[in-house]
């Protein structure tokens, strides 16, 4: 495997390889004993055309923990702002021969274009509503840590399914790994087709939540809506916002996950986001490090 562009390209065995390497690295990090020179002398170029808090920082820490050097390219101070086009910018940057590129872009499939030009591994840190593969891997690692495995787990994803790359990558990974996936969304935010026929669609929390082991909330991806699809944040919260009360009523045993950014009291109430018993949100963030270390180790260290 040369690149990591999407979960759609991975089979179950390849997903398992990433996850077991991430588990090994997580255990080594805990003991304070890992190979911190694994990527010594490697230079990793970060091309983030969209904003990021967790993914960008987590990739940078992961790379540095493995001894690599990171170059953070900034689109706002680049020649793109002088009128250079995307392909010329990419050809310029890849001519400098980085050892790997980690990128995020608003255009559908942009990492595939970069992978076709680059002579090094390309890792997708999120493109459009298509894929966010390392998020799905770190989410899977978090569920495995908590439940011991993914097979047979009932995972319910609530929110902007139509525009969320996290939903897209998670639906694919979890189904490939044998979990039962359900999605809950208002009709305007539910895509017509989902990646697998056995993913069940619901339009109310009351119908979709019962028997969930994991409930994942998502941000409204307003930047990808071509018009206002939701009357107001308040109206959305009233119908689809996850509160402790709703969770206790319909899925009392479920834990809660969210990839962030956490838009409180729109997708998730304060009382759940801060509940150390029910919320795995900060564990997800922490698991981003061993997951991305595993991806870099397997693709760049090879
Ligand atoms: N951070 C995630 C992403 O980049 C989720 C989000 O932005 O809502 O897709």
CSV table of N, CA and C in Angstrom, one decimal, residues 53-186:
chain,number,residue,atom,x,y,z
A,53,UNK,N,-8.0,21.7,13.6
A,53,UNK,CA,-7.3,21.7,15.0
A,53,UNK,C,-6.7,20.4,15.3
A,54,UNK,N,-7.6,19.4,15.4
A,54,UNK,CA,-7.2,18.1,15.8
A,54,UNK,C,-6.3,17.3,14.8
A,55,UNK,N,-6.7,17.3,13.6
A,55,UNK,CA,-6.0,16.4,12.6
A,55,UNK,C,-4.6,17.0,12.3
A,56,UNK,N,-4.5,18.3,12.1
A,56,UNK,CA,-3.2,18.8,11.8
A,56,UNK,C,-2.2,18.7,13.0
A,57,UNK,N,-2.7,19.0,14.2
A,57,UNK,CA,-1.8,18.9,15.3
A,57,UNK,C,-1.4,17.5,15.6
A,58,UNK,N,-2.4,16.6,15.5
A,58,UNK,CA,-2.2,15.2,15.8
A,58,UNK,C,-1.2,14.6,14.8
A,59,UNK,N,-1.3,14.9,13.5
A,59,UNK,CA,-0.3,14.4,12.5
A,59,UNK,C,1.1,15.0,12.9
A,60,UNK,N,1.2,16.2,13.3
A,60,UNK,CA,2.5,16.8,13.6
A,60,UNK,C,3.1,16.2,14.8
A,61,UNK,N,2.3,16.0,15.8
A,61,UNK,CA,2.9,15.3,17.0
A,61,UNK,C,3.3,13.9,16.7
A,62,UNK,N,2.4,13.2,15.9
A,62,UNK,CA,2.7,11.8,15.6
A,62,UNK,C,4.1,11.7,14.8
A,63,UNK,N,4.2,12.6,13.8
A,63,UNK,CA,5.5,12.6,13.0
A,63,UNK,C,6.7,12.9,13.9
A,64,UNK,N,6.5,13.9,14.8
A,64,UNK,CA,7.7,14.2,15.7
A,64,UNK,C,8.0,13.1,16.7
A,65,UNK,N,7.0,12.4,17.2
A,65,UNK,CA,7.2,11.3,18.1
A,65,UNK,C,8.0,10.2,17.4
A,66,UNK,N,8.0,10.2,16.0
A,66,UNK,CA,8.7,9.1,15.3
A,66,UNK,C,10.0,9.7,14.7
A,67,UNK,N,10.3,10.9,15.1
A,67,UNK,CA,11.6,11.5,14.7
A,67,UNK,C,11.7,12.2,13.4
A,68,UNK,N,10.5,12.4,12.7
A,68,UNK,CA,10.5,13.0,11.4
A,68,UNK,C,10.5,14.6,11.6
A,69,UNK,N,10.8,15.3,10.5
A,69,UNK,CA,10.6,16.7,10.5
A,69,UNK,C,9.4,17.1,9.7
A,70,UNK,N,8.7,18.1,10.2
A,70,UNK,CA,7.5,18.5,9.5
A,70,UNK,C,7.6,19.9,8.9
A,71,UNK,N,7.1,20.0,7.7
A,71,UNK,CA,7.0,21.4,7.1
A,71,UNK,C,5.5,21.7,6.9
A,72,UNK,N,5.0,22.7,7.6
A,72,UNK,CA,3.6,23.1,7.5
A,72,UNK,C,3.5,24.2,6.5
A,73,UNK,N,3.0,23.8,5.3
A,73,UNK,CA,2.8,24.8,4.2
A,73,UNK,C,1.4,25.5,4.5
A,74,UNK,N,1.4,26.8,4.2
A,74,UNK,CA,0.2,27.6,4.5
A,74,UNK,C,-0.4,28.2,3.2
A,75,UNK,N,-1.6,27.8,2.8
A,75,UNK,CA,-2.1,28.3,1.6
A,75,UNK,C,-2.3,29.8,1.5
A,76,UNK,N,-2.6,30.4,2.7
A,76,UNK,CA,-2.8,31.8,2.7
A,76,UNK,C,-1.6,32.7,2.4
A,77,UNK,N,-0.4,32.1,2.7
A,77,UNK,CA,0.8,32.9,2.4
A,77,UNK,C,1.6,32.3,1.2
A,78,UNK,N,0.9,31.4,0.4
A,78,UNK,CA,1.5,30.8,-0.7
A,78,UNK,C,1.2,31.5,-2.0
A,79,UNK,N,1.8,31.0,-3.1
A,79,UNK,CA,1.6,31.6,-4.4
A,79,UNK,C,0.2,31.4,-4.9
A,80,UNK,N,-0.6,30.5,-4.3
A,80,UNK,CA,-2.0,30.3,-4.7
A,80,UNK,C,-2.7,31.7,-4.6
A,81,UNK,N,-2.3,32.5,-3.6
A,81,UNK,CA,-2.9,33.8,-3.4
A,81,UNK,C,-2.4,34.8,-4.5
A,82,UNK,N,-1.4,34.4,-5.3
A,82,UNK,CA,-1.0,35.3,-6.4
A,82,UNK,C,-1.5,34.8,-7.7
A,83,UNK,N,-2.4,33.7,-7.7
A,83,UNK,CA,-3.0,33.3,-8.9
A,83,UNK,C,-2.5,32.0,-9.5
A,84,UNK,N,-1.5,31.4,-8.8
A,84,UNK,CA,-1.0,30.1,-9.3
A,84,UNK,C,-2.1,29.0,-9.1
A,85,UNK,N,-2.2,28.1,-10.1
A,85,UNK,CA,-3.3,27.1,-10.0
A,85,UNK,C,-2.8,25.9,-9.1
A,86,UNK,N,-3.8,25.1,-8.7
A,86,UNK,CA,-3.6,24.0,-7.8
A,86,UNK,C,-2.5,23.0,-8.3
A,87,UNK,N,-2.7,22.6,-9.6
A,87,UNK,CA,-1.8,21.6,-10.2
A,87,UNK,C,-0.3,22.2,-10.2
A,88,UNK,N,-0.2,23.4,-10.6
A,88,UNK,CA,1.2,24.0,-10.7
A,88,UNK,C,1.8,24.0,-9.3
A,89,UNK,N,1.0,24.4,-8.3
A,89,UNK,CA,1.4,24.5,-6.9
A,89,UNK,C,1.9,23.1,-6.4
A,90,UNK,N,1.1,22.1,-6.8
A,90,UNK,CA,1.4,20.7,-6.3
A,90,UNK,C,2.7,20.2,-7.0
A,91,UNK,N,2.8,20.5,-8.3
A,91,UNK,CA,4.0,20.1,-9.0
A,91,UNK,C,5.2,20.8,-8.5
A,92,UNK,N,5.1,22.0,-8.1
A,92,UNK,CA,6.2,22.8,-7.5
A,92,UNK,C,6.6,22.1,-6.2
A,93,UNK,N,5.6,21.8,-5.3
A,93,UNK,CA,5.9,21.3,-4.0
A,93,UNK,C,6.5,19.9,-4.1
A,94,UNK,N,5.9,19.1,-5.0
A,94,UNK,CA,6.4,17.7,-5.0
A,94,UNK,C,7.8,17.6,-5.6
A,95,UNK,N,8.2,18.6,-6.4
A,95,UNK,CA,9.6,18.6,-7.0
A,95,UNK,C,10.6,18.8,-5.9
A,96,UNK,N,10.1,19.3,-4.7
A,96,UNK,CA,11.1,19.4,-3.6
A,96,UNK,C,11.3,18.1,-2.9
A,97,UNK,N,10.6,17.1,-3.4
A,97,UNK,CA,10.9,15.7,-2.9
A,97,UNK,C,10.7,15.5,-1.4
A,98,UNK,N,9.5,15.8,-0.8
A,98,UNK,CA,9.3,15.5,0.6
A,98,UNK,C,9.2,13.9,0.6
A,99,UNK,N,9.3,13.4,1.8
A,99,UNK,CA,9.2,11.9,2.0
A,99,UNK,C,7.8,11.5,2.1
A,100,UNK,N,6.9,12.4,2.4
A,100,UNK,CA,5.4,12.1,2.5
A,100,UNK,C,4.6,13.4,2.5
A,101,UNK,N,3.4,13.3,2.0
A,101,UNK,CA,2.5,14.5,2.1
A,101,UNK,C,1.3,14.1,2.9
A,102,UNK,N,0.9,14.9,3.8
A,102,UNK,CA,-0.4,14.8,4.5
A,102,UNK,C,-1.2,16.0,4.1
A,103,UNK,N,-2.4,15.7,3.6
A,103,UNK,CA,-3.2,16.9,3.0
A,103,UNK,C,-4.6,16.9,3.4
A,104,UNK,N,-5.2,18.1,3.3
A,104,UNK,CA,-6.7,18.3,3.5
A,104,UNK,C,-7.1,19.3,2.4
A,105,UNK,N,-8.2,19.0,1.8
A,105,UNK,CA,-8.7,19.9,0.7
A,105,UNK,C,-10.2,19.8,0.6
A,106,UNK,N,-10.8,21.0,0.2
A,106,UNK,CA,-12.3,21.0,0.1
A,106,UNK,C,-12.8,20.3,-1.1
A,107,UNK,N,-11.9,20.1,-2.1
A,107,UNK,CA,-12.4,19.4,-3.3
A,107,UNK,C,-12.5,17.9,-3.3
A,108,UNK,N,-13.5,17.4,-3.8
A,108,UNK,CA,-13.8,15.9,-3.9
A,108,UNK,C,-12.6,15.3,-4.6
A,109,UNK,N,-11.9,14.4,-3.9
A,109,UNK,CA,-10.9,13.6,-4.5
A,109,UNK,C,-9.6,14.3,-4.7
A,110,UNK,N,-9.4,15.5,-4.2
A,110,UNK,CA,-8.1,16.2,-4.4
A,110,UNK,C,-6.9,15.4,-4.0
A,111,UNK,N,-6.9,14.6,-2.9
A,111,UNK,CA,-5.7,13.8,-2.6
A,111,UNK,C,-5.4,12.7,-3.7
A,112,UNK,N,-6.4,12.3,-4.5
A,112,UNK,CA,-6.1,11.4,-5.6
A,112,UNK,C,-5.3,12.0,-6.7
A,113,UNK,N,-5.6,13.3,-6.9
A,113,UNK,CA,-4.9,14.1,-7.9
A,113,UNK,C,-3.4,14.3,-7.4
A,114,UNK,N,-3.3,14.6,-6.2
A,114,UNK,CA,-1.9,14.8,-5.7
A,114,UNK,C,-1.1,13.5,-5.7
A,115,UNK,N,-1.8,12.4,-5.3
A,115,UNK,CA,-1.1,11.1,-5.4
A,115,UNK,C,-0.7,10.7,-6.8
A,116,UNK,N,-1.4,11.2,-7.8
A,116,UNK,CA,-1.0,10.9,-9.2
A,116,UNK,C,0.2,11.7,-9.6
A,117,UNK,N,0.5,12.8,-8.9
A,117,UNK,CA,1.7,13.6,-9.2
A,117,UNK,C,2.9,13.3,-8.3
A,118,UNK,N,2.6,12.9,-7.1
A,118,UNK,CA,3.7,12.8,-6.1
A,118,UNK,C,4.5,11.5,-6.2
A,119,UNK,N,5.7,11.5,-5.9
A,119,UNK,CA,6.5,10.3,-5.9
A,119,UNK,C,6.7,9.8,-4.5
A,120,UNK,N,5.8,10.2,-3.6
A,120,UNK,CA,6.0,9.8,-2.2
A,120,UNK,C,4.6,9.4,-1.7
A,121,UNK,N,4.5,8.8,-0.5
A,121,UNK,CA,3.1,8.5,0.0
A,121,UNK,C,2.3,9.7,0.3
A,122,UNK,N,1.0,9.7,-0.1
A,122,UNK,CA,0.1,10.8,0.2
A,122,UNK,C,-1.0,10.2,1.2
A,123,UNK,N,-1.2,11.0,2.3
A,123,UNK,CA,-2.1,10.6,3.3
A,123,UNK,C,-3.2,11.6,3.3
A,124,UNK,N,-4.5,11.2,3.2
A,124,UNK,CA,-5.6,12.1,3.2
A,124,UNK,C,-6.0,12.4,4.6
A,125,UNK,N,-5.9,13.7,4.9
A,125,UNK,CA,-6.4,14.2,6.2
A,125,UNK,C,-7.8,14.8,6.1
A,126,UNK,N,-8.5,14.4,5.1
A,126,UNK,CA,-9.9,14.9,4.9
A,126,UNK,C,-10.1,15.6,3.5
A,127,UNK,N,-11.0,15.1,2.7
A,127,UNK,CA,-11.3,15.8,1.4
A,127,UNK,C,-12.8,15.9,1.3
A,128,UNK,N,-13.3,17.1,1.1
A,128,UNK,CA,-14.7,17.4,0.8
A,128,UNK,C,-15.6,16.5,1.8
A,129,UNK,N,-16.7,16.0,1.3
A,129,UNK,CA,-17.5,15.1,2.1
A,129,UNK,C,-17.2,13.6,1.8
A,130,UNK,N,-16.1,13.4,1.1
A,130,UNK,CA,-15.8,12.1,0.6
A,130,UNK,C,-15.2,11.1,1.7
A,131,UNK,N,-14.0,11.5,2.2
A,131,UNK,CA,-13.3,10.6,3.1
A,131,UNK,C,-12.4,11.3,4.1
A,132,UNK,N,-12.3,10.7,5.3
A,132,UNK,CA,-11.4,11.1,6.4
A,132,UNK,C,-10.9,9.9,7.0
A,133,UNK,N,-10.0,9.1,6.3
A,133,UNK,CA,-9.7,7.8,6.7
A,133,UNK,C,-9.0,7.7,8.1
A,134,UNK,N,-8.2,8.6,8.5
A,134,UNK,CA,-7.5,8.4,9.8
A,134,UNK,C,-8.5,8.7,10.9
A,135,UNK,N,-9.5,9.5,10.7
A,135,UNK,CA,-10.5,9.7,11.7
A,135,UNK,C,-11.3,8.4,12.0
A,136,UNK,N,-11.7,7.7,10.9
A,136,UNK,CA,-12.4,6.5,11.0
A,136,UNK,C,-11.5,5.4,11.8
A,137,UNK,N,-10.2,5.4,11.4
A,137,UNK,CA,-9.3,4.5,12.1
A,137,UNK,C,-9.2,4.8,13.6
A,138,UNK,N,-9.1,6.1,14.0
A,138,UNK,CA,-8.9,6.4,15.4
A,138,UNK,C,-10.2,6.2,16.1
A,139,UNK,N,-11.3,6.4,15.4
A,139,UNK,CA,-12.6,6.1,16.1
A,139,UNK,C,-12.8,4.6,16.3
A,140,UNK,N,-12.3,3.8,15.3
A,140,UNK,CA,-12.4,2.3,15.5
A,140,UNK,C,-11.5,1.9,16.7
A,141,UNK,N,-10.3,2.5,16.8
A,141,UNK,CA,-9.4,2.1,17.9
A,141,UNK,C,-10.0,2.4,19.2
A,142,UNK,N,-10.7,3.6,19.3
A,142,UNK,CA,-11.4,4.0,20.5
A,142,UNK,C,-12.5,3.0,20.9
A,143,UNK,N,-13.3,2.5,19.9
A,143,UNK,CA,-14.3,1.6,20.2
A,143,UNK,C,-13.7,0.2,20.6
A,144,UNK,N,-12.6,-0.2,19.9
A,144,UNK,CA,-12.0,-1.5,20.3
A,144,UNK,C,-11.5,-1.4,21.7
A,145,UNK,N,-10.8,-0.2,22.1
A,145,UNK,CA,-10.3,0.0,23.5
A,145,UNK,C,-11.5,-0.2,24.5
A,146,UNK,N,-12.6,0.3,24.1
A,146,UNK,CA,-13.8,0.3,25.1
A,146,UNK,C,-14.5,-1.0,25.1
A,147,UNK,N,-14.7,-1.6,23.9
A,147,UNK,CA,-15.6,-2.8,23.8
A,147,UNK,C,-14.8,-4.1,23.5
A,148,UNK,N,-13.6,-4.0,23.2
A,148,UNK,CA,-12.8,-5.2,22.9
A,148,UNK,C,-12.9,-5.6,21.4
A,149,UNK,N,-13.8,-5.0,20.6
A,149,UNK,CA,-13.8,-5.4,19.2
A,149,UNK,C,-14.9,-4.6,18.5
A,150,UNK,N,-15.1,-4.8,17.2
A,150,UNK,CA,-16.1,-4.1,16.4
A,150,UNK,C,-17.2,-4.9,16.0
A,151,UNK,N,-17.0,-6.2,15.8
A,151,UNK,CA,-18.0,-7.2,15.3
A,151,UNK,C,-19.2,-7.1,16.1
A,152,UNK,N,-20.4,-6.9,15.5
A,152,UNK,CA,-21.7,-6.9,16.2
A,152,UNK,C,-22.0,-5.7,17.0
A,153,UNK,N,-21.1,-4.7,17.0
A,153,UNK,CA,-21.4,-3.5,17.8
A,153,UNK,C,-22.4,-2.7,17.1
A,154,UNK,N,-23.4,-2.1,17.8
A,154,UNK,CA,-24.4,-1.2,17.2
A,154,UNK,C,-24.0,0.2,17.3
A,155,UNK,N,-23.6,0.8,16.2
A,155,UNK,CA,-23.1,2.2,16.1
A,155,UNK,C,-24.1,3.0,15.4
A,156,UNK,N,-24.6,4.1,16.1
A,156,UNK,CA,-25.5,5.0,15.5
A,156,UNK,C,-24.9,6.4,15.3
A,157,UNK,N,-25.0,6.9,14.0
A,157,UNK,CA,-24.3,8.2,13.7
A,157,UNK,C,-25.5,9.2,13.5
A,158,UNK,N,-25.4,10.3,14.2
A,158,UNK,CA,-26.5,11.3,14.1
A,158,UNK,C,-26.0,12.6,13.5
A,159,UNK,N,-26.7,13.1,12.5
A,159,UNK,CA,-26.3,14.4,12.1
A,159,UNK,C,-26.3,14.6,10.5
A,160,UNK,N,-25.3,15.4,10.1
A,160,UNK,CA,-25.3,15.8,8.7
A,160,UNK,C,-24.6,14.7,7.9
A,161,UNK,N,-25.3,13.6,7.7
A,161,UNK,CA,-24.7,12.4,7.0
A,161,UNK,C,-24.4,12.8,5.6
A,162,UNK,N,-25.2,13.7,5.0
A,162,UNK,CA,-25.0,14.0,3.6
A,162,UNK,C,-23.6,14.7,3.3
A,163,UNK,N,-23.2,15.6,4.2
A,163,UNK,CA,-22.0,16.4,4.0
A,163,UNK,C,-20.8,16.0,4.8
A,164,UNK,N,-20.9,14.9,5.6
A,164,UNK,CA,-19.8,14.6,6.5
A,164,UNK,C,-18.9,13.5,6.0
A,165,UNK,N,-17.6,13.9,5.8
A,165,UNK,CA,-16.6,12.8,5.4
A,165,UNK,C,-16.3,11.9,6.6
A,166,UNK,N,-16.6,12.3,7.8
A,166,UNK,CA,-16.4,11.4,8.9
A,166,UNK,C,-17.4,10.3,8.9
A,167,UNK,N,-18.7,10.7,8.6
A,167,UNK,CA,-19.7,9.7,8.5
A,167,UNK,C,-19.4,8.7,7.3
A,168,UNK,N,-19.0,9.3,6.2
A,168,UNK,CA,-18.7,8.5,5.0
A,168,UNK,C,-17.6,7.4,5.4
A,169,UNK,N,-16.5,7.9,5.9
A,169,UNK,CA,-15.4,6.9,6.2
A,169,UNK,C,-15.8,5.9,7.3
A,170,UNK,N,-16.5,6.4,8.3
A,170,UNK,CA,-16.9,5.5,9.4
A,170,UNK,C,-18.0,4.5,9.0
A,171,UNK,N,-18.9,4.9,8.1
A,171,UNK,CA,-19.9,3.9,7.7
A,171,UNK,C,-19.2,2.8,6.9
A,172,UNK,N,-18.2,3.1,6.1
A,172,UNK,CA,-17.5,2.1,5.4
A,172,UNK,C,-16.6,1.2,6.3
A,173,UNK,N,-15.8,1.8,7.1
A,173,UNK,CA,-14.9,1.0,8.0
A,173,UNK,C,-15.7,0.1,8.9
A,174,UNK,N,-16.7,0.7,9.6
A,174,UNK,CA,-17.5,-0.1,10.6
A,174,UNK,C,-18.2,-1.3,9.9
A,175,UNK,N,-18.8,-1.0,8.7
A,175,UNK,CA,-19.5,-2.1,8.1
A,175,UNK,C,-18.6,-3.2,7.6
A,176,UNK,N,-17.4,-2.8,7.1
A,176,UNK,CA,-16.4,-3.8,6.6
A,176,UNK,C,-15.9,-4.6,7.8
A,177,UNK,N,-15.9,-4.0,9.0
A,177,UNK,CA,-15.4,-4.7,10.2
A,177,UNK,C,-16.5,-5.5,11.0
A,178,UNK,N,-17.7,-5.5,10.4
A,178,UNK,CA,-18.8,-6.3,11.0
A,178,UNK,C,-19.7,-5.6,12.0
A,179,UNK,N,-19.6,-4.3,12.2
A,179,UNK,CA,-20.5,-3.6,13.1
A,179,UNK,C,-21.8,-3.3,12.4
A,180,UNK,N,-22.9,-3.1,13.2
A,180,UNK,CA,-24.2,-2.7,12.6
A,180,UNK,C,-24.3,-1.2,12.7
A,181,UNK,N,-24.4,-0.6,11.5
A,181,UNK,CA,-24.4,0.9,11.5
A,181,UNK,C,-25.8,1.4,11.2
A,182,UNK,N,-26.2,2.4,11.9
A,182,UNK,CA,-27.4,3.1,11.7
A,182,UNK,C,-27.1,4.6,11.5
A,183,UNK,N,-27.9,5.3,10.8
A,183,UNK,CA,-27.7,6.8,10.7
A,183,UNK,C,-29.1,7.5,11.0
A,184,UNK,N,-29.0,8.6,11.7
A,184,UNK,CA,-30.2,9.4,12.0
A,184,UNK,C,-29.9,10.8,11.5
A,185,UNK,N,-30.8,11.3,10.6
A,185,UNK,CA,-30.7,12.6,10.1
A,185,UNK,C,-32.0,13.2,9.6
A,186,UNK,N,-32.1,14.5,9.6
A,186,UNK,CA,-33.3,15.1,9.0
A,186,UNK,C,-33.3,14.7,7.5
